[in-house]
mmCIF file of C-alpha atoms in Angstrom:
data_model
loop_
_atom_site.group_PDB
_atom_site.id
_atom_site.type_symbol
_atom_site.label_atom_id
_atom_site.label_comp_id
_atom_site.label_asym_id
_atom_site.label_seq_id
_atom_site.Cartn_x
_atom_site.Cartn_y
_atom_site.Cartn_z
ATOM 1 C CA UNK L 1 0.000 0.000 0.000
ATOM 2 C CA UNK L 2 2.022 2.921 -1.183
ATOM 3 C CA UNK L 3 5.022 1.744 0.807
ATOM 4 C CA UNK L 4 6.747 0.975 -2.491
ATOM 5 C CA UNK L 5 6.925 4.753 -2.924
ATOM 6 C CA UNK L 6 8.885 5.448 0.267
ATOM 7 C CA UNK L 7 11.984 6.499 -1.665
ATOM 8 C CA UNK L 8 9.894 9.128 -3.465
ATOM 9 C CA UNK L 9 8.565 10.440 -0.145
ATOM 10 C CA UNK L 10 12.168 10.667 1.083
ATOM 11 C CA UNK L 11 12.989 12.860 -1.897
ATOM 12 C CA UNK L 12 9.858 14.993 -1.434
ATOM 13 C CA UNK L 13 10.379 15.635 2.288
ATOM 14 C CA UNK L 14 12.888 18.449 1.780
ATOM 15 C CA UNK L 15 11.308 20.011 -1.312
ATOM 16 C CA UNK L 16 7.569 19.468 -0.898
ATOM 17 C CA UNK L 17 6.719 22.813 0.655
ATOM 18 C CA UNK L 18 8.552 24.842 -1.984
ATOM 19 C CA UNK L 19 6.886 22.743 -4.698
ATOM 20 C CA UNK L 20 3.359 23.359 -3.399
ATOM 21 C CA UNK L 21 4.156 27.081 -3.369
ATOM 22 C CA UNK L 22 4.544 26.902 -7.152
ATOM 23 C CA UNK L 23 8.333 27.106 -7.306
ATOM 24 C CA UNK L 24 8.711 23.889 -9.316
ATOM 25 C CA UNK L 25 7.446 24.619 -12.827
ATOM 26 C CA UNK L 26 6.739 20.949 -13.591
ATOM 27 C CA UNK L 27 4.238 20.644 -10.749
ATOM 28 C CA UNK L 28 2.813 24.166 -10.790
ATOM 29 C CA UNK L 29 -0.515 23.080 -12.327
ATOM 30 C CA UNK L 30 -0.819 20.120 -9.940
ATOM 31 C CA UNK L 31 -0.681 22.458 -6.955
ATOM 32 C CA UNK L 32 -2.612 25.363 -8.464
ATOM 33 C CA UNK L 33 -5.029 26.790 -5.862
ATOM 34 C CA UNK L 34 -3.247 24.660 -3.235
ATOM 35 C CA UNK L 35 -4.347 26.727 -0.252
ATOM 36 C CA UNK L 36 -7.955 26.718 -1.463
ATOM 37 C CA UNK L 37 -7.818 22.940 -1.941
ATOM 38 C CA UNK L 38 -6.683 22.405 1.645
ATOM 39 C CA UNK L 39 -9.296 24.870 2.878
ATOM 40 C CA UNK L 40 -11.974 22.942 0.979
ATOM 41 C CA UNK L 41 -11.050 19.786 2.899
ATOM 42 C CA UNK L 42 -10.618 21.538 6.225
ATOM 43 C CA UNK L 43 -13.974 23.342 6.173
ATOM 44 C CA UNK L 44 -15.781 20.010 5.726
ATOM 45 C CA UNK L 45 -13.930 18.346 8.614
ATOM 46 C CA UNK L 46 -15.617 17.812 11.974
ATOM 47 C CA UNK L 47 -15.503 15.759 15.149
ATOM 48 C CA UNK L 48 -12.965 12.999 15.692
ATOM 49 C CA UNK L 49 -10.808 13.024 12.573
ATOM 50 C CA UNK L 50 -8.082 10.805 11.161
ATOM 51 C CA UNK L 51 -5.743 12.301 8.575
ATOM 52 C CA UNK L 52 -3.852 9.841 6.414
ATOM 53 C CA UNK L 53 -0.550 10.843 4.857
ATOM 54 C CA UNK L 54 -0.054 14.123 6.685
ATOM 55 C CA UNK L 55 3.274 14.724 4.923
ATOM 56 C CA UNK L 56 4.793 18.000 6.086
ATOM 57 C CA UNK L 57 1.551 19.010 7.796
ATOM 58 C CA UNK L 58 -0.017 21.657 5.568
ATOM 59 C CA UNK L 59 -3.560 20.294 5.795
ATOM 60 C CA UNK L 60 -2.910 19.350 9.411
ATOM 61 C CA UNK L 61 -2.218 22.984 10.287
ATOM 62 C CA UNK L 62 -5.563 24.099 8.899
ATOM 63 C CA UNK L 63 -7.510 21.307 10.596
ATOM 64 C CA UNK L 64 -5.880 21.961 13.978
ATOM 65 C CA UNK L 65 -7.349 25.474 13.890
ATOM 66 C CA UNK L 66 -10.789 23.870 14.142
ATOM 67 C CA UNK L 67 -12.448 22.229 17.105
ATOM 68 C CA UNK L 68 -11.571 18.677 16.133
ATOM 69 C CA UNK L 69 -9.738 15.774 17.736
ATOM 70 C CA UNK L 70 -7.068 14.803 15.205
ATOM 71 C CA UNK L 71 -5.315 11.469 14.779
ATOM 72 C CA UNK L 72 -2.346 11.978 12.423
ATOM 73 C CA UNK L 73 -0.927 9.098 10.367
ATOM 74 C CA UNK L 74 2.147 9.182 8.094
ATOM 75 C CA UNK L 75 4.111 6.215 6.678
ATOM 76 C CA UNK L 76 7.341 8.025 5.813
ATOM 77 C CA UNK L 77 9.924 8.642 8.521
ATOM 78 C CA UNK L 78 11.428 11.772 6.955
ATOM 79 C CA UNK L 79 8.006 13.324 6.457
ATOM 80 C CA UNK L 80 7.097 12.483 10.071
ATOM 81 C CA UNK L 81 10.239 14.214 11.317
ATOM 82 C CA UNK L 82 9.315 17.386 9.430
ATOM 83 C CA UNK L 83 5.775 17.292 10.832
ATOM 84 C CA UNK L 84 6.967 16.502 14.361
ATOM 85 C CA UNK L 85 9.196 19.572 14.344
ATOM 86 C CA UNK L 86 6.236 21.626 13.155
ATOM 87 C CA UNK L 87 3.760 20.181 15.678
ATOM 88 C CA UNK L 88 5.789 19.047 18.728
ATOM 89 C CA UNK L 89 2.575 18.630 20.739
ATOM 90 C CA UNK L 90 0.945 16.247 18.227
ATOM 91 C CA UNK L 91 1.405 12.465 18.246
ATOM 92 C CA UNK L 92 2.044 11.318 14.679
ATOM 93 C CA UNK L 93 1.583 7.608 14.083
ATOM 94 C CA UNK L 94 3.536 5.402 11.691
ATOM 95 C CA UNK L 95 0.796 4.004 9.464
ATOM 96 C CA UNK L 96 -0.966 4.222 6.140
ATOM 97 C CA UNK L 97 -4.422 4.035 4.539
ATOM 98 C CA UNK L 98 -4.760 0.315 5.262
ATOM 99 C CA UNK L 99 -2.570 -0.122 8.345
ATOM 100 C CA UNK L 100 -3.229 2.307 11.159
ATOM 101 C CA UNK L 101 -3.638 2.476 14.958
ATOM 102 C CA UNK L 102 -6.653 0.748 16.462
ATOM 103 C CA UNK L 103 -9.300 3.415 16.961
ATOM 104 C CA UNK L 104 -12.831 3.815 18.189
ATOM 105 C CA UNK L 105 -15.377 5.481 15.932
ATOM 106 C CA UNK L 106 -14.284 8.539 13.981
ATOM 107 C CA UNK L 107 -16.432 11.197 12.323
ATOM 108 C CA UNK L 108 -14.207 12.266 9.433
ATOM 109 C CA UNK L 109 -11.389 10.695 7.411
ATOM 110 C CA UNK L 110 -9.291 13.165 5.414
ATOM 111 C CA UNK L 111 -6.274 13.183 3.138
ATOM 112 C CA UNK L 112 -4.614 15.375 0.518
ATOM 113 C CA UNK L 113 -2.462 14.366 -2.440
ATOM 114 C CA UNK L 114 -1.911 10.804 -1.223
ATOM 115 C CA UNK L 115 -4.719 8.343 -2.075
ATOM 116 C CA UNK L 116 -3.250 7.730 -5.556
ATOM 117 C CA UNK L 117 -0.521 5.644 -3.922
ATOM 118 C CA UNK L 118 -3.079 2.831 -3.605
ATOM 119 C CA UNK L 119 -4.176 0.605 -6.454
ATOM 120 C CA UNK L 120 -7.898 0.594 -7.212
ATOM 121 C CA UNK L 121 -8.264 -2.726 -5.375
ATOM 122 C CA UNK L 122 -6.538 -1.207 -2.348
ATOM 123 C CA UNK L 123 -8.691 1.905 -2.559
ATOM 124 C CA UNK L 124 -11.836 -0.220 -2.441
ATOM 125 C CA UNK L 125 -10.459 -2.244 0.481
ATOM 126 C CA UNK L 126 -9.748 1.011 2.319
ATOM 127 C CA UNK L 127 -13.334 2.182 1.816
ATOM 128 C CA UNK L 128 -14.572 -1.125 3.218
ATOM 129 C CA UNK L 129 -12.371 -0.698 6.307
ATOM 130 C CA UNK L 130 -13.529 2.871 6.812
ATOM 131 C CA UNK L 131 -17.219 1.943 6.689
ATOM 132 C CA UNK L 132 -16.952 0.150 10.036
ATOM 133 C CA UNK L 133 -14.576 2.780 11.449
ATOM 134 C CA UNK L 134 -16.824 5.756 10.709
ATOM 135 C CA UNK L 135 -19.629 6.913 12.969
ATOM 136 C CA UNK L 136 -23.220 6.644 11.725
ATOM 137 C CA UNK L 137 -23.006 9.942 9.809
ATOM 138 C CA UNK L 138 -19.289 9.671 9.085
ATOM 139 C CA UNK L 139 -17.609 11.209 6.052
ATOM 140 C CA UNK L 140 -14.537 10.760 3.872
ATOM 141 C CA UNK L 141 -12.999 13.905 2.367
ATOM 142 C CA UNK L 142 -10.038 13.369 0.053
ATOM 143 C CA UNK L 143 -8.294 15.836 -2.246
ATOM 144 C CA UNK L 144 -6.326 13.997 -4.889
ATOM 145 C CA UNK L 145 -5.443 13.750 -8.560
ATOM 146 C CA UNK L 146 -8.030 11.931 -10.668
ATOM 147 C CA UNK L 147 -9.130 12.070 -14.269
ATOM 148 C CA UNK L 148 -12.517 12.055 -15.969
ATOM 149 C CA UNK L 149 -11.468 9.000 -17.982
ATOM 150 C CA UNK L 150 -8.405 7.056 -19.127
ATOM 151 C CA UNK L 151 -7.982 9.216 -22.239
ATOM 152 C CA UNK L 152 -7.718 12.354 -20.101
ATOM 153 C CA UNK L 153 -4.992 10.625 -18.065
ATOM 154 C CA UNK L 154 -3.097 9.664 -21.223
ATOM 155 C CA UNK L 155 -3.509 13.171 -22.646
ATOM 156 C CA UNK L 156 -2.032 14.685 -19.493
ATOM 157 C CA UNK L 157 1.009 12.396 -19.730
ATOM 158 C CA UNK L 158 1.527 13.391 -23.356
ATOM 159 C CA UNK L 159 1.134 17.075 -22.512
ATOM 160 C CA UNK L 160 3.762 16.759 -19.771
ATOM 161 C CA UNK L 161 6.179 15.092 -22.181
ATOM 162 C CA UNK L 162 5.555 17.772 -24.818
ATOM 163 C CA UNK L 163 6.487 20.419 -22.247
ATOM 164 C CA UNK L 164 9.567 18.353 -21.287
ATOM 165 C CA UNK L 165 8.120 17.853 -17.813
ATOM 166 C CA UNK L 166 9.613 14.389 -17.638
ATOM 167 C CA UNK L 167 9.430 13.980 -13.854
ATOM 168 C CA UNK L 168 5.715 14.788 -13.912
ATOM 169 C CA UNK L 169 5.164 12.398 -16.828
ATOM 170 C CA UNK L 170 6.985 9.660 -14.917
ATOM 171 C CA UNK L 171 4.826 10.258 -11.841
ATOM 172 C CA UNK L 172 1.635 10.123 -13.905
ATOM 173 C CA UNK L 173 2.760 6.830 -15.446
ATOM 174 C CA UNK L 174 4.008 5.174 -12.272
ATOM 175 C CA UNK L 175 1.427 5.913 -9.577
ATOM 176 C CA UNK L 176 -2.138 4.657 -9.354
ATOM 177 C CA UNK L 177 -4.292 7.540 -10.574
ATOM 178 C CA UNK L 178 -7.897 6.484 -10.945
ATOM 179 C CA UNK L 179 -10.875 7.986 -12.777
ATOM 180 C CA UNK L 180 -13.901 9.727 -11.328
ATOM 181 C CA UNK L 181 -16.330 7.028 -12.591
ATOM 182 C CA UNK L 182 -14.245 4.258 -11.007
ATOM 183 C CA UNK L 183 -14.017 6.146 -7.719
ATOM 184 C CA UNK L 184 -17.775 6.672 -7.751
ATOM 185 C CA UNK L 185 -18.409 2.990 -8.406
ATOM 186 C CA UNK L 186 -16.036 1.875 -5.635
ATOM 187 C CA UNK L 187 -17.726 4.122 -3.107
ATOM 188 C CA UNK L 188 -21.256 3.134 -4.088
ATOM 189 C CA UNK L 189 -20.335 -0.555 -3.869
ATOM 190 C CA UNK L 190 -18.897 -0.101 -0.366
ATOM 191 C CA UNK L 191 -21.841 1.835 1.069
ATOM 192 C CA UNK L 192 -21.414 5.563 0.492
ATOM 193 C CA UNK L 193 -23.076 8.489 -1.236
ATOM 194 C CA UNK L 194 -20.483 10.657 -2.977
ATOM 195 C CA UNK L 195 -20.028 14.051 -4.594
ATOM 196 C CA UNK L 196 -17.033 15.330 -6.555
ATOM 197 C CA UNK L 197 -15.691 18.826 -7.076
ATOM 198 C CA UNK L 198 -12.885 19.702 -9.488
ATOM 199 C CA UNK L 199 -10.440 22.238 -8.077
ATOM 200 C CA UNK L 200 -7.748 22.400 -10.752
ATOM 201 C CA UNK L 201 -6.721 20.474 -13.874
ATOM 202 C CA UNK L 202 -5.508 17.569 -11.728
ATOM 203 C CA UNK L 203 -7.192 17.625 -8.331
ATOM 204 C CA UNK L 204 -10.714 16.707 -7.299
ATOM 205 C CA UNK L 205 -12.401 16.666 -3.910
ATOM 206 C CA UNK L 206 -14.051 13.339 -3.166
ATOM 207 C CA UNK L 207 -16.679 13.844 -0.431
ATOM 208 C CA UNK L 208 -18.299 10.563 0.555
ATOM 209 C CA UNK L 209 -20.955 10.085 3.208
ATOM 210 C CA UNK L 210 -21.714 6.780 4.831
ATOM 211 C CA UNK L 211 -25.155 5.427 3.855
#
């Protein structure tokens, strides 16, 4: 589950925050409206919340400004060290979308720019796990790269190559980006209502509510 990408997370730990600020031309469009994307997730968050893949803690910072009880989970050691320096009062657990601390019921499950590290089979398994973890009116709120269909994914890879954005093209080829219709089907099959909102050319909000 995404652990095969640990070496990439190691590389991102030192440069992630400058990249999301738009200082890496290859990823500028991926992180366009970044602050608004995080705000979109944060404003929907309530109650006892688990955040998967906190990274350097940008979404975490916004959520901690709200009246929520946050459980933070991050699989990468270097990312955890960055976040621990930023939030010395917050316990950050070593875990991932499928392997995480034993918890009671939670009200919200959130993540940003991370769910694409799971295959579609793993994504569906995660939704099944979360159904029993969530409270009766529990919600999942993920911001992540998806595409309207496979052709749109292929077109984006070709566009990146044409611009000589070879690192971006490699990422789009290597990681497990799904489509909106597949995400919708997975969630319906595992017991959720879902709405989507596109926030830039790459990123969509997935907001799923437990049936």
